[in-house]
Coordinates of C-alpha atoms in Angstrom, one line a residue:
Chain A
M1 CA -27.6 3.7 22.5
I2 CA -26.9 1.2 19.7
N3 CA -30.5 0.3 19.6
L4 CA -31.5 3.9 19.2
V5 CA -29.1 4.0 16.2
F6 CA -30.7 0.8 14.8
N7 CA -34.0 2.4 15.2
E8 CA -32.9 5.5 13.2
I9 CA -31.4 3.4 10.5
T10 CA -34.6 1.4 10.2
K11 CA -36.5 4.7 9.6
L12 CA -33.9 5.9 7.1
L13 CA -34.0 2.7 5.1
G14 CA -37.8 2.6 5.3
K15 CA -38.0 6.0 3.7
R16 CA -36.1 4.9 0.7
R17 CA -34.2 8.1 0.3
L18 CA -30.9 6.2 0.0
L19 CA -32.4 4.4 -2.9
V20 CA -33.5 7.6 -4.6
V21 CA -30.0 9.0 -4.1
T22 CA -28.5 5.9 -5.6
L23 CA -30.7 6.0 -8.6
I24 CA -29.9 9.7 -9.2
M25 CA -26.2 9.0 -9.0
A26 CA -26.4 6.0 -11.3
M27 CA -28.2 8.1 -14.0
L28 CA -25.7 10.9 -13.7
M29 CA -22.8 8.5 -14.0
A30 CA -24.2 7.1 -17.1
V31 CA -24.7 10.5 -18.6
F32 CA -21.2 11.7 -17.8
T33 CA -19.6 8.5 -19.0
Y34 CA -21.3 9.0 -22.3
A35 CA -20.3 12.6 -22.5
Q36 CA -16.7 11.8 -21.7
A37 CA -16.5 9.0 -24.2
K38 CA -17.9 11.3 -26.9
E39 CA -15.3 14.0 -26.0
I40 CA -12.4 11.5 -26.2
E41 CA -13.7 10.3 -29.6
R42 CA -13.9 13.8 -30.9
T43 CA -10.4 14.7 -29.8
R44 CA -9.1 11.6 -31.5
E45 CA -10.8 12.5 -34.7
R46 CA -9.6 16.0 -34.7
L47 CA -6.0 15.2 -33.9
G48 CA -5.9 11.9 -35.7
T49 CA -3.9 10.3 -33.0
E50 CA -4.3 8.4 -29.8
D51 CA -0.9 9.4 -28.3
W52 CA -1.7 11.3 -25.1
R53 CA 1.5 13.3 -25.4
T54 CA 0.2 14.8 -28.7
T55 CA -3.1 15.6 -27.1
L56 CA -1.6 17.2 -24.0
Q57 CA 0.9 19.2 -26.0
Q58 CA -1.9 20.5 -28.2
Q59 CA -3.9 21.4 -25.1
I60 CA -0.9 23.4 -23.8
I61 CA -0.5 25.3 -27.1
D62 CA -4.3 26.0 -27.3
T63 CA -4.2 27.4 -23.8
Q64 CA -1.2 29.5 -24.6
N65 CA -3.2 31.0 -27.5
R66 CA -6.0 31.8 -25.2
L67 CA -3.6 33.6 -23.0
G68 CA -2.7 35.8 -25.9
S69 CA -6.2 37.2 -26.0
T70 CA -6.6 40.7 -24.5
R71 CA -10.1 40.1 -23.3
I72 CA -9.5 37.7 -20.5
S73 CA -9.4 38.7 -16.8
D74 CA -6.3 38.5 -14.7
E75 CA -7.6 35.8 -12.5
W76 CA -8.5 33.6 -15.4
R77 CA -5.2 34.3 -17.0
Q78 CA -3.5 33.1 -13.8
T79 CA -5.6 30.0 -13.7
L80 CA -4.7 29.2 -17.2
Q81 CA -1.0 29.8 -16.6
I82 CA -1.0 27.4 -13.7
R83 CA -2.8 24.8 -15.7
I84 CA -0.1 25.2 -18.5
A85 CA 2.7 24.8 -16.0
Q86 CA 1.1 21.7 -14.6
Q87 CA 0.5 20.1 -17.9
Q88 CA 4.0 20.9 -19.0
Y89 CA 5.2 19.3 -15.8
Y90 CA 3.3 16.1 -16.6
L91 CA 4.7 16.1 -20.1
D92 CA 8.3 16.7 -18.9
N93 CA 8.0 13.8 -16.5
D94 CA 6.4 11.5 -19.1
I95 CA 3.3 10.8 -17.0
N96 CA -0.1 10.7 -18.6
P97 CA -2.5 12.9 -16.5
A98 CA -5.5 10.9 -17.8
E99 CA -4.6 7.3 -18.1
P100 CA -7.7 5.8 -19.7
G101 CA -9.8 3.7 -17.4
A102 CA -12.6 3.8 -14.8
P103 CA -10.3 4.9 -12.0
T104 CA -9.3 8.0 -13.9
F105 CA -13.0 8.8 -14.7
L106 CA -13.7 8.4 -11.1
R107 CA -10.9 10.8 -10.2
G108 CA -12.2 13.4 -12.5
F109 CA -15.8 12.9 -11.4
I110 CA -15.1 13.2 -7.7
E111 CA -13.1 16.3 -8.3
N112 CA -16.1 17.8 -10.1
S113 CA -18.8 16.7 -7.7
V114 CA -17.3 17.5 -4.4
Q115 CA -18.5 21.1 -4.5
L116 CA -22.1 20.6 -5.4
L117 CA -23.3 17.1 -6.4
L118 CA -22.3 15.2 -3.3
P119 CA -23.3 17.9 -0.9
L120 CA -26.7 17.9 -2.6
M121 CA -27.1 14.2 -2.2
V122 CA -26.1 14.3 1.4
M123 CA -28.5 17.2 2.0
V124 CA -31.4 15.2 0.8
I125 CA -30.8 12.7 3.6
A126 CA -29.8 15.1 6.3
A127 CA -32.3 17.9 5.9
D128 CA -35.3 15.8 7.1
L129 CA -33.8 13.7 9.8
V130 CA -35.4 15.8 12.5
S131 CA -37.8 18.1 10.7
S132 CA -39.8 15.3 9.2
E133 CA -40.5 13.9 12.6
K134 CA -41.7 17.3 13.7
S135 CA -44.0 17.8 10.7
L136 CA -45.3 14.3 11.0
G137 CA -45.7 14.6 14.8
T138 CA -43.8 11.4 15.5
I139 CA -41.3 13.4 17.4
K140 CA -43.7 13.4 20.4
L141 CA -43.7 9.6 20.5
L142 CA -40.0 9.6 20.4
L143 CA -39.5 12.1 23.1
T144 CA -42.0 10.6 25.5
R145 CA -39.8 7.6 25.9
P146 CA -37.5 7.6 29.0
V147 CA -34.4 8.5 27.0
K148 CA -32.5 11.7 27.3
R149 CA -33.1 14.1 24.4
W150 CA -29.4 14.4 23.5
R151 CA -29.1 10.7 23.1
I152 CA -31.9 10.7 20.6
L153 CA -30.2 13.5 18.6
L154 CA -26.9 11.8 18.8
S155 CA -28.3 8.6 17.5
K156 CA -29.7 10.6 14.6
Y157 CA -26.3 12.2 14.0
I158 CA -24.5 8.9 14.0
T159 CA -27.0 7.6 11.5
L160 CA -26.2 10.6 9.3
I161 CA -22.5 9.9 9.4
L162 CA -23.2 6.2 8.5
A163 CA -25.4 7.3 5.7
V164 CA -22.8 9.7 4.3
S165 CA -20.1 7.0 4.3
F166 CA -22.5 4.8 2.5
I167 CA -23.3 7.4 -0.1
I168 CA -19.7 8.1 -0.8
F169 CA -19.1 4.3 -1.2
I170 CA -22.1 3.9 -3.6
F171 CA -20.8 6.9 -5.5
G172 CA -17.4 5.2 -6.0
L173 CA -18.9 1.8 -6.7
L174 CA -21.4 3.1 -9.3
G175 CA -18.8 5.3 -10.9
Y176 CA -16.4 2.5 -11.2
L177 CA -18.9 -0.1 -12.5
I178 CA -20.7 2.2 -15.0
S179 CA -17.7 4.0 -16.5
G180 CA -15.7 0.8 -16.6
L181 CA -18.2 -0.6 -19.2
V182 CA -16.8 2.0 -21.6
F183 CA -13.3 2.8 -20.4
G184 CA -12.3 -0.6 -19.0
Y185 CA -11.6 -1.4 -15.4
K186 CA -7.8 -1.0 -15.3
G187 CA -5.7 1.9 -14.1
W188 CA -5.5 1.6 -10.3
M189 CA -1.8 1.7 -10.3
A190 CA -1.4 4.5 -12.8
P191 CA 0.9 7.2 -11.4
V192 CA -0.6 10.5 -10.4
I193 CA 1.4 13.7 -9.5
S194 CA 0.1 15.4 -6.5
G195 CA 1.4 18.0 -4.1
F196 CA 1.4 21.0 -6.4
V197 CA 1.4 24.3 -4.4
V198 CA 0.0 27.5 -5.9
Q199 CA 1.8 30.4 -4.4
G200 CA 1.4 34.0 -5.5
G201 CA -0.2 32.9 -8.8
E202 CA 2.8 30.7 -9.6
L203 CA 2.9 26.9 -9.6
D204 CA 5.4 25.5 -7.2
T205 CA 6.5 22.0 -8.1
A206 CA 9.2 21.7 -5.4
S207 CA 7.1 19.5 -3.1
T208 CA 5.3 17.3 -5.6
F209 CA 5.1 13.5 -5.2
I210 CA 4.0 10.6 -7.3
I211 CA 1.4 8.2 -5.9
P212 CA -0.5 5.4 -7.4
Q213 CA -4.0 6.3 -8.5
W214 CA -5.7 4.1 -5.9
Q215 CA -4.0 6.1 -3.2
Y216 CA -4.9 9.4 -4.8
L217 CA -8.5 8.2 -5.0
L218 CA -8.5 7.2 -1.4
M219 CA -7.3 10.7 -0.5
A220 CA -9.8 12.4 -2.7
F221 CA -12.7 10.3 -1.3
G222 CA -11.5 11.0 2.2
L223 CA -11.8 14.7 1.5
A224 CA -15.1 14.3 -0.2
W225 CA -16.3 12.3 2.8
F226 CA -15.2 15.1 5.1
V227 CA -16.9 17.8 3.0
S228 CA -20.1 15.7 3.0
I229 CA -20.0 15.3 6.7
V230 CA -19.7 19.1 7.1
V231 CA -22.5 19.8 4.7
G232 CA -24.6 17.1 6.4
T233 CA -24.0 18.6 9.8
L234 CA -25.1 22.0 8.6
S235 CA -28.2 20.5 7.0
F236 CA -28.8 18.7 10.3
L237 CA -28.7 22.0 12.2
L238 CA -31.3 23.4 9.8
S239 CA -33.4 20.3 10.2
V240 CA -33.4 21.0 14.0
L241 CA -34.1 24.7 13.6
V242 CA -36.7 24.7 10.8
R243 CA -39.9 22.8 11.1
S244 CA -40.4 22.3 7.4
T245 CA -38.0 20.0 5.5
A246 CA -38.6 21.9 2.2
A247 CA -37.6 25.2 3.8
G248 CA -34.4 23.6 5.3
M249 CA -33.5 22.1 2.0
G250 CA -34.1 25.4 0.2
I251 CA -31.8 27.3 2.6
M252 CA -29.1 24.8 2.2
L253 CA -29.5 24.7 -1.5
A254 CA -29.2 28.4 -1.8
A255 CA -26.0 28.3 0.3
L256 CA -24.5 25.6 -1.8
I257 CA -25.2 27.2 -5.1
S258 CA -24.1 30.6 -3.9
G259 CA -20.9 28.9 -3.0
T260 CA -20.2 27.8 -6.5
I261 CA -21.0 31.3 -7.8
L262 CA -19.0 33.0 -5.1
S263 CA -15.9 30.8 -5.8
N264 CA -15.8 32.3 -9.3
M265 CA -16.1 35.9 -8.4
V266 CA -14.9 36.7 -4.8
S267 CA -11.2 36.9 -5.4
S268 CA -11.2 40.5 -4.4
W269 CA -13.4 40.1 -1.3
E270 CA -11.0 38.4 1.0
A271 CA -13.2 37.8 4.0
A272 CA -15.4 35.5 1.9
K273 CA -12.8 32.8 2.5
Y274 CA -14.3 32.3 6.0
L275 CA -17.6 31.2 4.4
F276 CA -18.0 27.5 4.4
M277 CA -19.4 27.3 0.8
V278 CA -16.3 28.8 -0.7
N279 CA -14.2 26.1 0.9
L280 CA -16.1 23.1 -0.4
N281 CA -14.1 22.5 -3.5
I282 CA -11.4 20.9 -1.4
T283 CA -10.0 18.3 -3.8
S284 CA -8.7 21.2 -6.0
Y285 CA -5.8 21.4 -3.5
L286 CA -4.9 17.9 -4.6
T287 CA -4.9 18.8 -8.2
G288 CA -3.2 22.1 -7.7
Q289 CA -5.6 24.6 -9.2
S290 CA -5.4 28.1 -8.0
P291 CA -7.7 28.6 -5.0
P292 CA -10.7 31.0 -5.3
I293 CA -9.0 33.5 -2.9
E294 CA -5.3 34.1 -2.6
G295 CA -3.8 32.4 0.4
M296 CA -6.3 29.6 0.9
T297 CA -4.7 26.2 1.6
L298 CA -5.9 22.7 2.4
G299 CA -5.2 23.2 6.1
F300 CA -7.1 26.5 6.1
S301 CA -10.1 25.0 4.4
V302 CA -10.2 22.0 6.6
T303 CA -10.0 24.2 9.7
I304 CA -12.7 26.5 8.5
L305 CA -15.0 23.6 7.7
T306 CA -14.3 21.9 11.0
I307 CA -15.2 25.1 12.9
W308 CA -18.5 25.5 11.0
A309 CA -19.4 21.9 11.6
A310 CA -18.5 22.0 15.3
V311 CA -20.5 25.2 15.8
A312 CA -23.5 23.7 13.9
L313 CA -23.3 20.5 15.9
F314 CA -23.2 22.4 19.2
L315 CA -26.1 24.6 18.2
S316 CA -28.1 21.5 17.1
F317 CA -27.8 19.9 20.5
F318 CA -28.2 23.2 22.4
V319 CA -31.5 23.9 20.6
F320 CA -32.8 20.4 20.5
T321 CA -32.5 19.8 24.2
R322 CA -34.2 23.1 25.1
Q323 CA -36.8 23.3 22.3
D324 CA -40.5 23.2 23.1
V325 CA -42.2 20.4 21.2
Y326 CA -45.8 20.8 20.5
Chain B
M1 CA -40.8 -3.4 6.4
V2 CA -37.0 -3.4 6.9
K3 CA -35.6 -6.4 8.7
V4 CA -33.4 -6.2 11.8
R5 CA -30.7 -8.2 10.1
Q6 CA -30.5 -5.7 7.2
V7 CA -30.3 -2.8 9.6
Q8 CA -27.5 -4.4 11.5
A9 CA -25.6 -5.3 8.4
F10 CA -26.0 -1.8 7.0
A11 CA -24.8 -0.3 10.3
L12 CA -21.7 -2.5 10.4
F13 CA -20.9 -2.0 6.7
A14 CA -21.3 1.8 7.0
A15 CA -19.2 1.9 10.1
V16 CA -16.4 0.1 8.4
L17 CA -16.7 2.5 5.4
S18 CA -16.6 5.5 7.8
I19 CA -13.3 4.3 9.2
F20 CA -12.0 3.7 5.7
W21 CA -12.8 7.2 4.5
F22 CA -11.4 8.6 7.6
I23 CA -8.1 6.9 6.9
G24 CA -8.2 8.5 3.4
L25 CA -8.7 11.9 5.0
L26 CA -5.8 11.3 7.4
L27 CA -3.6 10.3 4.6
T28 CA -4.3 13.5 2.8
M29 CA -3.7 15.6 5.9
Q30 CA -0.5 13.8 6.5
G31 CA 0.7 14.2 2.9
Y32 CA -0.1 17.9 2.8
I33 CA 0.4 19.3 6.2
G34 CA 2.9 16.9 7.7
S35 CA 4.6 16.6 4.2
T36 CA 5.9 13.1 4.9
M37 CA 5.5 12.2 1.3
P38 CA 8.8 11.5 -0.5
V39 CA 9.5 14.4 -2.7
M40 CA 9.6 13.4 -6.4
T41 CA 12.6 13.6 -8.6
P42 CA 11.9 14.3 -12.2
I43 CA 12.3 11.1 -14.2
A44 CA 14.7 10.9 -17.1
I45 CA 12.6 10.2 -20.1
D46 CA 13.6 7.0 -21.8
E47 CA 14.7 7.8 -25.3
H48 CA 14.3 4.3 -26.5
S49 CA 10.6 4.0 -25.6
K50 CA 9.9 7.3 -27.3
E51 CA 11.3 6.2 -30.6
E52 CA 9.3 3.0 -30.5
K53 CA 6.2 5.0 -30.1
S54 CA 6.8 7.2 -33.1
A55 CA 7.6 4.2 -35.1
I56 CA 4.2 2.6 -34.4
Q57 CA 2.3 5.3 -36.1
K58 CA 3.9 5.1 -39.4
D59 CA 0.7 4.2 -41.2
T60 CA -0.6 7.7 -40.6
L61 CA 0.5 10.9 -42.2
A62 CA 1.7 13.2 -39.4
V63 CA 1.3 16.8 -40.2
L64 CA 3.0 19.4 -37.9
A65 CA 2.2 23.0 -38.1
L66 CA 4.5 25.6 -36.6
G67 CA 4.5 29.4 -36.4
D68 CA 2.2 32.3 -35.7
S69 CA -1.4 33.4 -35.9
L70 CA -1.6 32.5 -39.6
T71 CA -1.0 28.9 -38.9
R72 CA -3.3 29.1 -35.9
G73 CA -6.0 30.4 -38.1
T74 CA -6.8 33.8 -36.5
G75 CA -9.5 35.5 -38.4
D76 CA -11.2 32.4 -39.9
S77 CA -14.8 32.3 -38.7
T78 CA -14.8 28.6 -39.1
G79 CA -11.8 28.3 -36.8
K80 CA -9.9 26.1 -39.2
G81 CA -7.3 28.3 -40.8
Y82 CA -5.3 27.1 -43.7
V83 CA -4.1 24.2 -41.7
G84 CA -7.7 23.0 -41.0
H85 CA -8.7 23.3 -44.6
L86 CA -5.5 21.5 -45.7
I87 CA -6.2 18.6 -43.3
D88 CA -9.8 18.4 -44.6
D89 CA -8.5 18.2 -48.1
L90 CA -5.9 15.6 -47.2
R91 CA -8.5 13.4 -45.4
Q92 CA -10.9 13.6 -48.3
G93 CA -8.2 12.9 -50.9
S94 CA -7.0 9.6 -49.5
D95 CA -7.8 6.8 -47.1
Q96 CA -4.7 7.4 -45.2
N97 CA -5.0 8.4 -41.6
V98 CA -3.9 12.1 -41.1
S99 CA -2.9 13.4 -37.7
I100 CA -2.4 17.1 -37.1
H101 CA -0.3 18.8 -34.5
N102 CA -0.8 22.6 -34.5
L103 CA 1.8 24.1 -32.3
A104 CA 1.4 27.7 -33.6
I105 CA 1.0 30.5 -31.1
N106 CA -0.6 33.8 -31.9
G107 CA 1.8 36.7 -32.1
Q108 CA 4.8 34.4 -32.2
R109 CA 8.1 35.9 -33.5
S110 CA 11.0 34.0 -35.0
D111 CA 13.1 34.2 -31.8
Q112 CA 10.2 32.7 -29.8
L113 CA 9.7 29.9 -32.3
A114 CA 13.4 29.2 -32.1
Q115 CA 12.9 28.8 -28.4
Q116 CA 9.8 26.7 -28.8
I117 CA 11.4 24.1 -31.0
Q118 CA 14.1 23.5 -28.4
Q119 CA 11.5 22.0 -26.0
A120 CA 11.9 18.3 -25.6
D121 CA 8.4 17.4 -26.6
V122 CA 8.3 19.7 -29.6
Q123 CA 11.4 18.0 -30.8
R124 CA 9.8 14.6 -30.3
T125 CA 6.9 15.8 -32.4
I126 CA 9.3 17.0 -35.1
Q127 CA 10.9 13.6 -35.2
G128 CA 7.6 11.9 -35.9
A129 CA 6.3 14.4 -38.5
D130 CA 6.0 13.5 -42.2
L131 CA 5.1 17.0 -43.2
I132 CA 5.8 20.4 -41.7
V133 CA 4.0 23.6 -42.5
L134 CA 5.3 26.9 -41.2
T135 CA 4.5 30.6 -41.2
I136 CA 6.9 32.9 -39.4
G137 CA 8.2 36.4 -39.7
G138 CA 5.0 38.5 -40.0
N139 CA 5.3 39.6 -36.4
D140 CA 9.0 40.2 -36.8
L141 CA 8.3 42.6 -39.5
F142 CA 5.1 44.3 -38.5
R143 CA 5.5 44.3 -34.7
R144 CA 1.8 44.7 -34.1
G145 CA 1.7 47.8 -36.4
E146 CA 4.6 49.7 -34.9
T147 CA 6.7 49.3 -38.0
L148 CA 4.1 51.1 -40.1
L149 CA 3.6 53.9 -37.7
N150 CA 7.3 54.8 -37.4
F151 CA 8.5 53.7 -40.8
D152 CA 12.3 53.3 -40.7
M153 CA 14.2 51.4 -43.4
N154 CA 17.2 50.9 -41.2
A155 CA 15.1 49.4 -38.4
I156 CA 13.5 47.0 -40.9
D157 CA 16.9 45.9 -42.2
G158 CA 17.8 45.1 -38.6
Y159 CA 14.6 43.1 -38.1
R160 CA 15.2 41.2 -41.2
E161 CA 18.8 40.2 -40.4
A162 CA 17.8 39.0 -37.0
Y163 CA 14.9 37.1 -38.5
I164 CA 17.0 35.4 -41.1
Q165 CA 19.4 34.2 -38.5
N166 CA 16.5 32.8 -36.4
L167 CA 15.0 31.2 -39.5
N168 CA 18.3 29.5 -40.2
F169 CA 18.5 28.3 -36.7
I170 CA 14.9 27.0 -36.8
L171 CA 15.4 25.1 -40.1
S172 CA 18.7 23.6 -39.0
E173 CA 17.2 22.6 -35.7
I174 CA 14.3 20.9 -37.5
R175 CA 16.6 19.1 -39.9
K176 CA 18.7 17.9 -36.9
H177 CA 15.7 15.9 -35.7
N178 CA 14.1 15.1 -39.0
N179 CA 15.8 14.6 -42.3
E180 CA 12.8 13.3 -44.2
A181 CA 9.8 15.6 -43.7
T182 CA 9.2 18.2 -46.4
I183 CA 8.9 21.7 -44.9
F184 CA 6.5 24.0 -46.5
Y185 CA 7.2 27.6 -45.6
L186 CA 4.4 30.1 -46.5
G187 CA 5.7 33.5 -47.4
L188 CA 4.3 36.9 -46.4
Y189 CA 1.6 38.8 -48.3
N190 CA 1.0 42.5 -48.1
P191 CA -2.2 43.2 -46.1
F192 CA -1.6 47.0 -46.6
I193 CA -1.5 46.8 -50.4
N194 CA -4.6 49.0 -50.7
L195 CA -3.3 51.7 -48.4
G196 CA -1.2 54.6 -49.4
D197 CA 2.5 54.0 -49.7
S198 CA 1.9 50.5 -50.9
E199 CA 4.9 50.7 -53.2
T200 CA 7.2 50.9 -50.2
T201 CA 5.5 48.2 -48.1
S202 CA 5.3 45.8 -51.0
K203 CA 9.0 46.3 -51.7
V204 CA 9.8 45.6 -48.1
I205 CA 7.8 42.4 -48.2
R206 CA 9.2 41.3 -51.5
E207 CA 12.7 41.7 -50.1
W208 CA 11.7 39.9 -46.9
N209 CA 10.3 37.0 -48.9
Y210 CA 13.3 36.9 -51.2
E211 CA 15.7 36.6 -48.2
S212 CA 13.5 33.9 -46.7
A213 CA 13.5 31.9 -49.9
E214 CA 17.2 32.2 -50.1
A215 CA 17.6 30.9 -46.6
L216 CA 15.2 28.0 -47.3
A217 CA 17.2 27.0 -50.4
L218 CA 20.1 26.0 -48.1
Y219 CA 18.1 23.0 -46.8
D220 CA 16.8 19.9 -48.5
H221 CA 13.1 19.2 -49.0
T222 CA 12.1 22.7 -48.3
V223 CA 9.5 24.5 -50.3
F224 CA 8.9 28.3 -50.3
V225 CA 5.2 28.8 -50.9
P226 CA 4.4 32.3 -52.1
T227 CA 1.2 34.0 -50.9
F228 CA 2.0 37.5 -52.0
D229 CA 0.2 37.0 -55.4
L230 CA -2.9 35.4 -53.8
F231 CA -3.6 38.6 -51.9
Q232 CA -2.3 41.0 -54.5
L233 CA -5.4 41.9 -56.4
N234 CA -8.5 41.6 -54.2
V235 CA -6.9 42.0 -50.9
N236 CA -10.1 43.3 -49.1
Q237 CA -12.1 40.3 -50.2
Y238 CA -9.7 38.0 -48.4
L239 CA -9.0 39.9 -45.3
Y240 CA -10.6 39.6 -41.9
S241 CA -12.1 42.7 -40.2
D242 CA -8.7 43.5 -38.5
Q243 CA -7.4 44.2 -42.0
F244 CA -4.4 42.1 -41.3
H245 CA -5.2 38.4 -41.0
P246 CA -6.9 36.5 -43.8
N247 CA -10.6 35.6 -43.5
S248 CA -12.1 32.3 -44.1
E249 CA -11.8 32.6 -47.9
G250 CA -8.3 33.9 -47.6
Y251 CA -7.3 30.8 -45.7
R252 CA -9.1 28.7 -48.2
I253 CA -7.0 29.9 -51.1
M254 CA -3.9 29.5 -49.1
A255 CA -4.9 25.9 -48.4
D256 CA -5.7 25.3 -52.0
R257 CA -2.3 26.2 -53.0
L258 CA -0.7 23.9 -50.4
T259 CA -3.0 21.0 -51.3
S260 CA -2.1 21.2 -55.0
L261 CA 1.6 21.1 -54.0
L262 CA 1.1 18.2 -51.8
T263 CA -0.9 16.2 -54.3
N264 CA 1.9 16.6 -56.7
A265 CA 4.5 15.6 -54.1
R266 CA 2.9 12.4 -53.2

């Protein structure tokens, strides 16, 4: 078995897809670091101070003024109210929600990429694990060996999990190194408040806890890893089902993008919460934003994603072991 | 060609990473679903450290703006409001660093401002301010237009009394935290001066301004800045399309007045 996995890894590394993914991420990190640095500089110029309390308080007031506008939707109003309550909570406890430094940048970046960027990167790897062998015809060579089909597929799946772990690591490493050039490398021990619960459109702070930032990052990366595995598994299923890599990627891409759009507009369509794409923004439970649909919790999203992944995995094996290969 | 060693190293490394991320995931699940995390107790803010912080920034001129939509700048297409224009002027006029803190909220009435300035962090900002600009009362009087629709002198007298009380509270509260900063209070103008019945509305506003100025006179370093005259003659030229808030030019002339006062004061 382990040799089969080695064989798959050899193929994966040979294809240089990981390298491409790494380069894409490195470029994006640089772009976002620059954008963030600009934003900080602009705020400093506008307010004329570097005191984070000033900035935070100003943000709260600005949001309050937006609330006053009659043209905003109820959902958006609720989101803003929750944000205000949270910022006020940070202010009342004298904790800076954005301690300057690379770890803070990383925290913001992982929260923003878990829904689309990371799944896309993982999809690039996963979508062609099986289908490329089919289109190239190498699958026949593989299947003529005296090895059971499910073992071959399993070795591919293990490789996928390893690759996902590696991508998440590279993501963290690059983010830390690149943003640290601008923001400095400190801030692992900065306190972060987590455990906000959003209930009935209100922010509940009864169960909050303070953790050091490294622990928060570990949790966020754990969740990002989980989401990536789920997306990887679904792409893997498509790779088994669809002969063409491009078609598999296209389907997955459509699903992922529809997820980001749906999250913004489905609050009235309750059944949508059982779709996997609506549950991908899973780190938002750590930060305590209002979920896209009332009643979604971390446990709920993890369960839904696990079910999707389990079904996809079962189907992949079921189909692959029975499929005609020609 | 990829070497066997590299493949093995990659596999081992990635396997370790998988376990690592899995631990992260477990930690999250434990924290959220098992809720074994210690529940946080709000930290008492250390007064000492706060005062230190406000002391550091003494080389900058800290401007604090409080009040309603006028201070916020509603109606100004450049988004600045008189506060923004004032800050621009101050920054141009000297090399000194100017910091601005605009805590005004659209539609705020005096009772709401009285509540706002009791927040711990607003009080902290008041402590650090060198200059406070303030507009309040417009919403107490006009009540989003209601006052004009059902014009009732007795009701207005009631509004004014309550407002003066709040204003007194606000000023004494500010003075409690900051004895030094000069407070500039901008009076009301009459946006309805071109409409019928302007004699009555102007009279009401003059009385309102008079009472406000009287209240301000009880406190040191307070300046009542009239705006009534600015909008008296060409009101339409200076009003935004809602016929209530100033437009960009209206804010400009308000800021000019403040700037000239400030240049004299410094």
